[in-house]
Amino acid sequence: MRGVVSGAMLVALHDLGYADGFDEVYSCSSGALNGAYFVARDTWFPLSIYFDDLSTGQFLDFGRALRGQMPMNLDYVLDEVLARRKPLNYRAIIDSAQRLHVLITDVDALKTVDLTEFKTWEDIRAALRASAWLPVVTRGTSSVRGMRGIDGAVLQRHPFRTAHADGCTHILSLSTRPIGRGPERITLGNRLASRYLDRLRPGLGDGFISAIRTYLAEDKPHLQKSRLCPGQDAAVLDLAPLPGTPEVKRHETSFGTILQSARSAYRALYLALEGVDVQVVPRLTVYPVRKERTAR
């Protein structure tokens, strides 16, 4: 659900006329869904997915675990929301000169894989599904290009590293946690997730913990430094919600919190790039409600 933050920042980039200024869009997890809509040049409407469609029990319901089901329902996102309610224009992504990169974790190879050069809508859908396949709340793995894939952030916490390795010289990084947030650490939840990952593939859990340590010790300080000293090495500018902004939890379901986080993220990017503080009012969007048929 923290993807609402980077999603709102992409909306601001689009509104300000900067969308065409990027050659490549690197993304993972919910950020991959945001990146897909951004490359398709559709932003405000799909941003409402977070507070209209994902804040309901149709997407996330921990009570399902008591019934032997997984809490998160990705089929609902891909087959209902992205296909019918707020359709993703797959053809626009395939035809775009701006390339979408979707990072996934190859479970068997124990590495992060960059999926790009999409030729079919099925390939894009499979990549988005695998990149958002969050361990613990989804069962097993997702299939993509012959690989067993899961969440792209398992072995690499932030996609800017892949952009840097590919030779990108100017990188705009969109982080989802507020600036000045307290010190991070490896939590009990992380360690429980590590055990689950090791059941999928021995060594995957250790790789997950190692990736968190690398992010905390190297990546996060590098991104924080880039805000103060942009232009060192590859020019990386990391933008994040302003200090004091409430942090969106991964499993956030409060409509008000999600909507307010979107407004705050839009404001932060606008302030950083334009030097002007603004109040943000989301646009109203309309789509037809499908009536459920009752069997008799």
PDB file of C-alpha atoms in Angstrom, residues 26-269:
ATOM      1  CA  TYR A  26      12.846   0.996 -13.170  1.00  0.00           C
ATOM      2  CA  SER A  27      10.324  -0.429 -10.736  1.00  0.00           C
ATOM      3  CA  CYS A  28       9.375  -3.304  -8.481  1.00  0.00           C
ATOM      4  CA  SER A  29       6.490  -4.524  -6.352  1.00  0.00           C
ATOM      5  CA  SER A  30       3.578  -2.037  -6.254  1.00  0.00           C
ATOM      6  CA  GLY A  31       5.928   0.470  -7.865  1.00  0.00           C
ATOM      7  CA  ALA A  32       5.860  -1.704 -10.977  1.00  0.00           C
ATOM      8  CA  LEU A  33       2.107  -1.143 -11.286  1.00  0.00           C
ATOM      9  CA  ASN A  34       2.698   2.600 -10.885  1.00  0.00           C
ATOM     10  CA  GLY A  35       5.474   2.511 -13.472  1.00  0.00           C
ATOM     11  CA  ALA A  36       3.273   0.661 -15.953  1.00  0.00           C
ATOM     12  CA  TYR A  37       0.507   3.266 -15.769  1.00  0.00           C
ATOM     13  CA  PHE A  38       3.107   6.057 -15.940  1.00  0.00           C
ATOM     14  CA  VAL A  39       4.666   4.687 -19.141  1.00  0.00           C
ATOM     15  CA  ALA A  40       1.137   4.331 -20.546  1.00  0.00           C
ATOM     16  CA  ARG A  41       0.624   8.036 -19.645  1.00  0.00           C
ATOM     17  CA  ASP A  42      -2.325   7.354 -17.376  1.00  0.00           C
ATOM     18  CA  THR A  43      -1.824   8.501 -13.788  1.00  0.00           C
ATOM     19  CA  TRP A  44      -4.641  10.265 -11.894  1.00  0.00           C
ATOM     20  CA  PHE A  45      -7.293   7.646 -12.597  1.00  0.00           C
ATOM     21  CA  PRO A  46      -5.215   4.596 -11.573  1.00  0.00           C
ATOM     22  CA  LEU A  47      -3.886   6.408  -8.486  1.00  0.00           C
ATOM     23  CA  SER A  48      -7.400   6.056  -7.085  1.00  0.00           C
ATOM     24  CA  ILE A  49      -6.884   2.283  -7.146  1.00  0.00           C
ATOM     25  CA  TYR A  50      -5.123   2.571  -3.785  1.00  0.00           C
ATOM     26  CA  PHE A  51      -7.863   4.352  -1.868  1.00  0.00           C
ATOM     27  CA  ASP A  52     -10.889   3.074  -3.832  1.00  0.00           C
ATOM     28  CA  ASP A  53     -10.061  -0.531  -4.733  1.00  0.00           C
ATOM     29  CA  LEU A  54      -7.255  -1.760  -2.472  1.00  0.00           C
ATOM     30  CA  SER A  55      -8.556  -0.416   0.826  1.00  0.00           C
ATOM     31  CA  THR A  56     -11.312  -3.042   0.836  1.00  0.00           C
ATOM     32  CA  GLY A  57     -11.416  -6.644   2.022  1.00  0.00           C
ATOM     33  CA  GLN A  58     -11.532  -7.792  -1.598  1.00  0.00           C
ATOM     34  CA  PHE A  59      -7.789  -7.155  -1.834  1.00  0.00           C
ATOM     35  CA  LEU A  60      -6.453  -7.688   1.681  1.00  0.00           C
ATOM     36  CA  ASP A  61      -8.214  -9.628   4.412  1.00  0.00           C
ATOM     37  CA  PHE A  62      -6.179 -11.288   7.160  1.00  0.00           C
ATOM     38  CA  GLY A  63      -9.305 -13.130   8.252  1.00  0.00           C
ATOM     39  CA  ARG A  64      -8.868 -15.336   5.187  1.00  0.00           C
ATOM     40  CA  ALA A  65      -5.877 -16.924   6.916  1.00  0.00           C
ATOM     41  CA  LEU A  66      -8.296 -18.444   9.432  1.00  0.00           C
ATOM     42  CA  ARG A  67     -10.045 -20.145   6.518  1.00  0.00           C
ATOM     43  CA  GLY A  68      -6.818 -21.558   5.090  1.00  0.00           C
ATOM     44  CA  GLN A  69      -6.576 -18.884   2.390  1.00  0.00           C
ATOM     45  CA  MET A  70      -3.892 -16.294   1.715  1.00  0.00           C
ATOM     46  CA  PRO A  71      -4.633 -12.735   2.913  1.00  0.00           C
ATOM     47  CA  MET A  72      -3.690 -10.908  -0.318  1.00  0.00           C
ATOM     48  CA  ASN A  73      -5.694 -11.433  -3.517  1.00  0.00           C
ATOM     49  CA  LEU A  74      -3.598 -10.456  -6.547  1.00  0.00           C
ATOM     50  CA  ASP A  75      -6.095 -12.021  -8.953  1.00  0.00           C
ATOM     51  CA  TYR A  76      -8.580  -9.357  -7.882  1.00  0.00           C
ATOM     52  CA  VAL A  77      -6.035  -6.634  -8.724  1.00  0.00           C
ATOM     53  CA  LEU A  78      -5.021  -8.001 -12.121  1.00  0.00           C
ATOM     54  CA  ASP A  79      -8.279  -9.531 -13.357  1.00  0.00           C
ATOM     55  CA  GLU A  80     -10.759  -7.043 -11.943  1.00  0.00           C
ATOM     56  CA  VAL A  81      -9.098  -3.692 -11.214  1.00  0.00           C
ATOM     57  CA  LEU A  82      -6.464  -3.544 -13.970  1.00  0.00           C
ATOM     58  CA  ALA A  83      -8.690  -5.269 -16.517  1.00  0.00           C
ATOM     59  CA  ARG A  84     -12.133  -3.750 -15.895  1.00  0.00           C
ATOM     60  CA  ARG A  85     -12.304  -0.925 -13.376  1.00  0.00           C
ATOM     61  CA  LYS A  86      -9.215   1.078 -14.342  1.00  0.00           C
ATOM     62  CA  PRO A  87      -7.888  -0.730 -17.435  1.00  0.00           C
ATOM     63  CA  LEU A  88      -4.138  -0.696 -17.999  1.00  0.00           C
ATOM     64  CA  ASN A  89      -3.235   0.123 -21.614  1.00  0.00           C
ATOM     65  CA  TYR A  90      -0.750  -2.681 -22.296  1.00  0.00           C
ATOM     66  CA  ARG A  91      -0.389  -1.683 -25.968  1.00  0.00           C
ATOM     67  CA  ALA A  92       0.780   1.811 -24.971  1.00  0.00           C
ATOM     68  CA  ILE A  93       3.535   0.241 -22.849  1.00  0.00           C
ATOM     69  CA  ILE A  94       4.679  -2.038 -25.669  1.00  0.00           C
ATOM     70  CA  ASP A  95       4.731   0.841 -28.185  1.00  0.00           C
ATOM     71  CA  SER A  96       6.328   3.399 -25.867  1.00  0.00           C
ATOM     72  CA  ALA A  97       9.844   4.666 -26.554  1.00  0.00           C
ATOM     73  CA  GLN A  98      10.213   4.910 -22.781  1.00  0.00           C
ATOM     74  CA  ARG A  99      11.164   1.456 -21.522  1.00  0.00           C
ATOM     75  CA  LEU A 100       9.540  -0.123 -18.500  1.00  0.00           C
ATOM     76  CA  HIS A 101      11.784  -2.293 -16.318  1.00  0.00           C
ATOM     77  CA  VAL A 102      10.069  -4.626 -13.852  1.00  0.00           C
ATOM     78  CA  LEU A 103      12.352  -6.200 -11.254  1.00  0.00           C
ATOM     79  CA  ILE A 104      11.480  -9.642  -9.941  1.00  0.00           C
ATOM     80  CA  THR A 105      13.252 -12.144  -7.709  1.00  0.00           C
ATOM     81  CA  ASP A 106      14.201 -15.389  -9.469  1.00  0.00           C
ATOM     82  CA  VAL A 107      13.671 -17.867  -6.645  1.00  0.00           C
ATOM     83  CA  ASP A 108      15.740 -20.716  -8.069  1.00  0.00           C
ATOM     84  CA  ALA A 109      18.670 -18.580  -9.269  1.00  0.00           C
ATOM     85  CA  LEU A 110      18.668 -16.514  -6.055  1.00  0.00           C
ATOM     86  CA  LYS A 111      19.018 -13.238  -7.931  1.00  0.00           C
ATOM     87  CA  THR A 112      17.148 -10.118  -8.980  1.00  0.00           C
ATOM     88  CA  VAL A 113      16.114 -10.147 -12.641  1.00  0.00           C
ATOM     89  CA  ASP A 114      15.278  -7.088 -14.743  1.00  0.00           C
ATOM     90  CA  LEU A 115      12.369  -7.808 -17.094  1.00  0.00           C
ATOM     91  CA  THR A 116      12.015  -5.394 -20.019  1.00  0.00           C
ATOM     92  CA  GLU A 117      11.531  -5.329 -23.808  1.00  0.00           C
ATOM     93  CA  PHE A 118       7.933  -6.482 -23.518  1.00  0.00           C
ATOM     94  CA  LYS A 119       6.245  -7.781 -26.684  1.00  0.00           C
ATOM     95  CA  THR A 120       2.862  -8.982 -25.422  1.00  0.00           C
ATOM     96  CA  TRP A 121       0.321  -7.915 -22.832  1.00  0.00           C
ATOM     97  CA  GLU A 122       0.521 -11.364 -21.273  1.00  0.00           C
ATOM     98  CA  ASP A 123       4.253 -10.882 -20.648  1.00  0.00           C
ATOM     99  CA  ILE A 124       3.665  -7.521 -18.950  1.00  0.00           C
ATOM    100  CA  ARG A 125       0.877  -8.958 -16.816  1.00  0.00           C
ATOM    101  CA  ALA A 126       3.031 -11.908 -15.727  1.00  0.00           C
ATOM    102  CA  ALA A 127       5.899  -9.549 -14.831  1.00  0.00           C
ATOM    103  CA  LEU A 128       3.649  -7.264 -12.767  1.00  0.00           C
ATOM    104  CA  ARG A 129       2.129 -10.265 -11.023  1.00  0.00           C
ATOM    105  CA  ALA A 130       5.507 -11.756 -10.099  1.00  0.00           C
ATOM    106  CA  SER A 131       6.987  -8.443  -8.937  1.00  0.00           C
ATOM    107  CA  ALA A 132       4.034  -7.876  -6.584  1.00  0.00           C
ATOM    108  CA  TRP A 133       3.992 -11.492  -5.323  1.00  0.00           C
ATOM    109  CA  LEU A 134       4.622 -10.619  -1.693  1.00  0.00           C
ATOM    110  CA  PRO A 135       5.956 -13.482   0.456  1.00  0.00           C
ATOM    111  CA  VAL A 136       3.883 -14.704   3.422  1.00  0.00           C
ATOM    112  CA  VAL A 137       0.618 -13.066   2.279  1.00  0.00           C
ATOM    113  CA  THR A 138       0.662 -14.942  -1.043  1.00  0.00           C
ATOM    114  CA  ARG A 139       1.292 -18.665  -1.404  1.00  0.00           C
ATOM    115  CA  GLY A 140       4.211 -20.162  -3.333  1.00  0.00           C
ATOM    116  CA  THR A 141       5.568 -18.330  -6.379  1.00  0.00           C
ATOM    117  CA  SER A 142       4.374 -16.778  -9.629  1.00  0.00           C
ATOM    118  CA  SER A 143       5.488 -17.930 -13.085  1.00  0.00           C
ATOM    119  CA  VAL A 144       7.129 -15.482 -15.499  1.00  0.00           C
ATOM    120  CA  ARG A 145       9.343 -16.241 -18.517  1.00  0.00           C
ATOM    121  CA  GLY A 146       9.960 -19.750 -17.257  1.00  0.00           C
ATOM    122  CA  MET A 147      11.085 -18.577 -13.818  1.00  0.00           C
ATOM    123  CA  ARG A 148       9.594 -18.920 -10.353  1.00  0.00           C
ATOM    124  CA  GLY A 149       9.260 -15.277  -9.419  1.00  0.00           C
ATOM    125  CA  ILE A 150       8.308 -13.294  -6.322  1.00  0.00           C
ATOM    126  CA  ASP A 151       8.463  -9.700  -5.072  1.00  0.00           C
ATOM    127  CA  GLY A 152      11.262  -7.806  -6.796  1.00  0.00           C
ATOM    128  CA  ALA A 153      12.404  -6.195  -3.525  1.00  0.00           C
ATOM    129  CA  VAL A 154      13.340  -9.449  -1.774  1.00  0.00           C
ATOM    130  CA  LEU A 155      17.016  -9.453  -2.820  1.00  0.00           C
ATOM    131  CA  GLN A 156      17.364  -5.779  -3.804  1.00  0.00           C
ATOM    132  CA  ARG A 157      15.497  -3.299  -1.657  1.00  0.00           C
ATOM    133  CA  HIS A 158      15.588  -0.332  -4.050  1.00  0.00           C
ATOM    134  CA  PRO A 159      15.623  -0.380  -7.887  1.00  0.00           C
ATOM    135  CA  PHE A 160      18.009   2.565  -8.273  1.00  0.00           C
ATOM    136  CA  ARG A 161      20.933   0.119  -8.045  1.00  0.00           C
ATOM    137  CA  THR A 162      19.861  -1.624 -11.255  1.00  0.00           C
ATOM    138  CA  ALA A 163      19.516   1.717 -13.045  1.00  0.00           C
ATOM    139  CA  HIS A 164      23.007   2.662 -11.889  1.00  0.00           C
ATOM    140  CA  ALA A 165      24.466  -0.671 -13.028  1.00  0.00           C
ATOM    141  CA  ASP A 166      22.853  -0.186 -16.457  1.00  0.00           C
ATOM    142  CA  GLY A 167      24.794   3.045 -16.919  1.00  0.00           C
ATOM    143  CA  CYS A 168      22.044   5.576 -16.239  1.00  0.00           C
ATOM    144  CA  THR A 169      23.741   8.925 -15.589  1.00  0.00           C
ATOM    145  CA  HIS A 170      20.839  10.855 -14.040  1.00  0.00           C
ATOM    146  CA  ILE A 171      18.502   8.987 -11.707  1.00  0.00           C
ATOM    147  CA  LEU A 172      15.376  10.283  -9.996  1.00  0.00           C
ATOM    148  CA  SER A 173      14.637   7.990  -7.062  1.00  0.00           C
ATOM    149  CA  LEU A 174      11.186   7.918  -5.465  1.00  0.00           C
ATOM    150  CA  SER A 175      11.249   6.625  -1.897  1.00  0.00           C
ATOM    151  CA  THR A 176       8.070   5.920   0.034  1.00  0.00           C
ATOM    152  CA  ARG A 177       9.057   6.436   3.663  1.00  0.00           C
ATOM    153  CA  PRO A 178       9.148   9.973   5.143  1.00  0.00           C
ATOM    154  CA  ILE A 179      12.410  11.882   5.489  1.00  0.00           C
ATOM    155  CA  GLY A 180      13.689  11.865   9.057  1.00  0.00           C
ATOM    156  CA  ARG A 181      11.908   8.685  10.000  1.00  0.00           C
ATOM    157  CA  GLY A 182      13.470   6.901  12.991  1.00  0.00           C
ATOM    158  CA  PRO A 183      16.268   4.340  12.587  1.00  0.00           C
ATOM    159  CA  GLU A 184      15.328   1.152  10.780  1.00  0.00           C
ATOM    160  CA  ARG A 185      16.315  -2.331  11.819  1.00  0.00           C
ATOM    161  CA  ILE A 186      15.747  -5.962  11.005  1.00  0.00           C
ATOM    162  CA  THR A 187      12.445  -6.801  12.683  1.00  0.00           C
ATOM    163  CA  LEU A 188      10.936 -10.002  13.987  1.00  0.00           C
ATOM    164  CA  GLY A 189       8.600  -9.892  11.004  1.00  0.00           C
ATOM    165  CA  ASN A 190      11.621  -9.807   8.678  1.00  0.00           C
ATOM    166  CA  ARG A 191      13.066 -12.889  10.373  1.00  0.00           C
ATOM    167  CA  LEU A 192       9.770 -14.772  10.140  1.00  0.00           C
ATOM    168  CA  ALA A 193       9.568 -13.861   6.451  1.00  0.00           C
ATOM    169  CA  SER A 194      13.129 -15.133   6.070  1.00  0.00           C
ATOM    170  CA  ARG A 195      12.093 -18.560   7.367  1.00  0.00           C
ATOM    171  CA  TYR A 196       9.193 -18.664   4.936  1.00  0.00           C
ATOM    172  CA  LEU A 197      11.507 -17.732   2.046  1.00  0.00           C
ATOM    173  CA  ASP A 198      13.951 -20.474   2.986  1.00  0.00           C
ATOM    174  CA  ARG A 199      11.137 -22.973   2.563  1.00  0.00           C
ATOM    175  CA  LEU A 200      10.647 -21.735  -1.001  1.00  0.00           C
ATOM    176  CA  ARG A 201      14.369 -22.066  -1.736  1.00  0.00           C
ATOM    177  CA  PRO A 202      17.204 -22.680   0.736  1.00  0.00           C
ATOM    178  CA  GLY A 203      19.318 -19.549   0.971  1.00  0.00           C
ATOM    179  CA  LEU A 204      16.574 -17.178  -0.161  1.00  0.00           C
ATOM    180  CA  GLY A 205      15.844 -16.130   3.425  1.00  0.00           C
ATOM    181  CA  ASP A 206      19.512 -15.373   4.098  1.00  0.00           C
ATOM    182  CA  GLY A 207      19.622 -13.338   0.890  1.00  0.00           C
ATOM    183  CA  PHE A 208      16.572 -11.384   2.044  1.00  0.00           C
ATOM    184  CA  ILE A 209      18.182 -10.477   5.388  1.00  0.00           C
ATOM    185  CA  SER A 210      21.452  -9.622   3.642  1.00  0.00           C
ATOM    186  CA  ALA A 211      19.592  -7.301   1.246  1.00  0.00           C
ATOM    187  CA  ILE A 212      18.042  -5.433   4.180  1.00  0.00           C
ATOM    188  CA  ARG A 213      21.464  -5.030   5.804  1.00  0.00           C
ATOM    189  CA  THR A 214      22.942  -3.723   2.532  1.00  0.00           C
ATOM    190  CA  TYR A 215      20.105  -1.252   2.137  1.00  0.00           C
ATOM    191  CA  LEU A 216      20.464   0.059   5.704  1.00  0.00           C
ATOM    192  CA  ALA A 217      24.281   0.238   5.621  1.00  0.00           C
ATOM    193  CA  GLU A 218      24.888   1.402   2.035  1.00  0.00           C
ATOM    194  CA  ASP A 219      21.854   2.221  -0.087  1.00  0.00           C
ATOM    195  CA  LYS A 220      19.870   4.366   2.325  1.00  0.00           C
ATOM    196  CA  PRO A 221      22.863   6.528   3.357  1.00  0.00           C
ATOM    197  CA  HIS A 222      23.746   6.952  -0.323  1.00  0.00           C
ATOM    198  CA  LEU A 223      20.210   8.111  -1.147  1.00  0.00           C
ATOM    199  CA  GLN A 224      20.110  10.454   1.846  1.00  0.00           C
ATOM    200  CA  LYS A 225      23.452  11.969   0.835  1.00  0.00           C
ATOM    201  CA  SER A 226      22.177  12.475  -2.709  1.00  0.00           C
ATOM    202  CA  ARG A 227      19.545  14.902  -1.404  1.00  0.00           C
ATOM    203  CA  LEU A 228      22.299  17.127  -0.021  1.00  0.00           C
ATOM    204  CA  CYS A 229      25.026  16.524  -2.620  1.00  0.00           C
ATOM    205  CA  PRO A 230      23.382  15.604  -5.942  1.00  0.00           C
ATOM    206  CA  GLY A 231      25.787  14.915  -8.768  1.00  0.00           C
ATOM    207  CA  GLN A 232      28.238  12.615  -7.013  1.00  0.00           C
ATOM    208  CA  ASP A 233      29.110   9.694  -9.333  1.00  0.00           C
ATOM    209  CA  ALA A 234      25.870   9.084 -11.216  1.00  0.00           C
ATOM    210  CA  ALA A 235      23.572  11.996 -10.391  1.00  0.00           C
ATOM    211  CA  VAL A 236      20.952  10.518  -8.049  1.00  0.00           C
ATOM    212  CA  LEU A 237      18.189  12.694  -6.612  1.00  0.00           C
ATOM    213  CA  ASP A 238      16.100  10.832  -4.036  1.00  0.00           C
ATOM    214  CA  LEU A 239      12.721  12.300  -3.170  1.00  0.00           C
ATOM    215  CA  ALA A 240      10.594  11.142  -0.250  1.00  0.00           C
ATOM    216  CA  PRO A 241       7.601  12.402   1.776  1.00  0.00           C
ATOM    217  CA  LEU A 242       8.338  15.420   3.971  1.00  0.00           C
ATOM    218  CA  PRO A 243       9.264  15.041   7.664  1.00  0.00           C
ATOM    219  CA  GLY A 244       6.230  14.551   9.860  1.00  0.00           C
ATOM    220  CA  THR A 245       4.173  12.905   7.125  1.00  0.00           C
ATOM    221  CA  PRO A 246       2.355   9.831   8.498  1.00  0.00           C
ATOM    222  CA  GLU A 247       3.935   6.645   7.174  1.00  0.00           C
ATOM    223  CA  VAL A 248       1.731   4.326   5.150  1.00  0.00           C
ATOM    224  CA  LYS A 249       1.901   0.768   6.449  1.00  0.00           C
ATOM    225  CA  ARG A 250       2.286  -2.056   3.964  1.00  0.00           C
ATOM    226  CA  HIS A 251      -1.130  -3.335   4.975  1.00  0.00           C
ATOM    227  CA  GLU A 252      -2.800   0.074   5.387  1.00  0.00           C
ATOM    228  CA  THR A 253      -6.570   0.014   4.812  1.00  0.00           C
ATOM    229  CA  SER A 254      -7.646   3.428   6.124  1.00  0.00           C
ATOM    230  CA  PHE A 255      -9.132   5.407   3.239  1.00  0.00           C
ATOM    231  CA  GLY A 256      -8.244   8.716   4.882  1.00  0.00           C
ATOM    232  CA  THR A 257      -4.619   7.785   5.596  1.00  0.00           C
ATOM    233  CA  ILE A 258      -4.065   6.506   2.063  1.00  0.00           C
ATOM    234  CA  LEU A 259      -5.624   9.580   0.461  1.00  0.00           C
ATOM    235  CA  GLN A 260      -3.717  11.972   2.710  1.00  0.00           C
ATOM    236  CA  SER A 261      -0.445  10.179   1.925  1.00  0.00           C
ATOM    237  CA  ALA A 262      -1.106  10.623  -1.793  1.00  0.00           C
ATOM    238  CA  ARG A 263      -1.696  14.348  -1.295  1.00  0.00           C
ATOM    239  CA  SER A 264       1.465  14.718   0.812  1.00  0.00           C
ATOM    240  CA  ALA A 265       3.625  12.834  -1.708  1.00  0.00           C
ATOM    241  CA  TYR A 266       2.369  14.957  -4.615  1.00  0.00           C
ATOM    242  CA  ARG A 267       3.093  18.099  -2.597  1.00  0.00           C
ATOM    243  CA  ALA A 268       6.641  16.927  -1.750  1.00  0.00           C
ATOM    244  CA  LEU A 269       7.590  16.335  -5.385  1.00  0.00           C
TER     245      LEU A 269
END
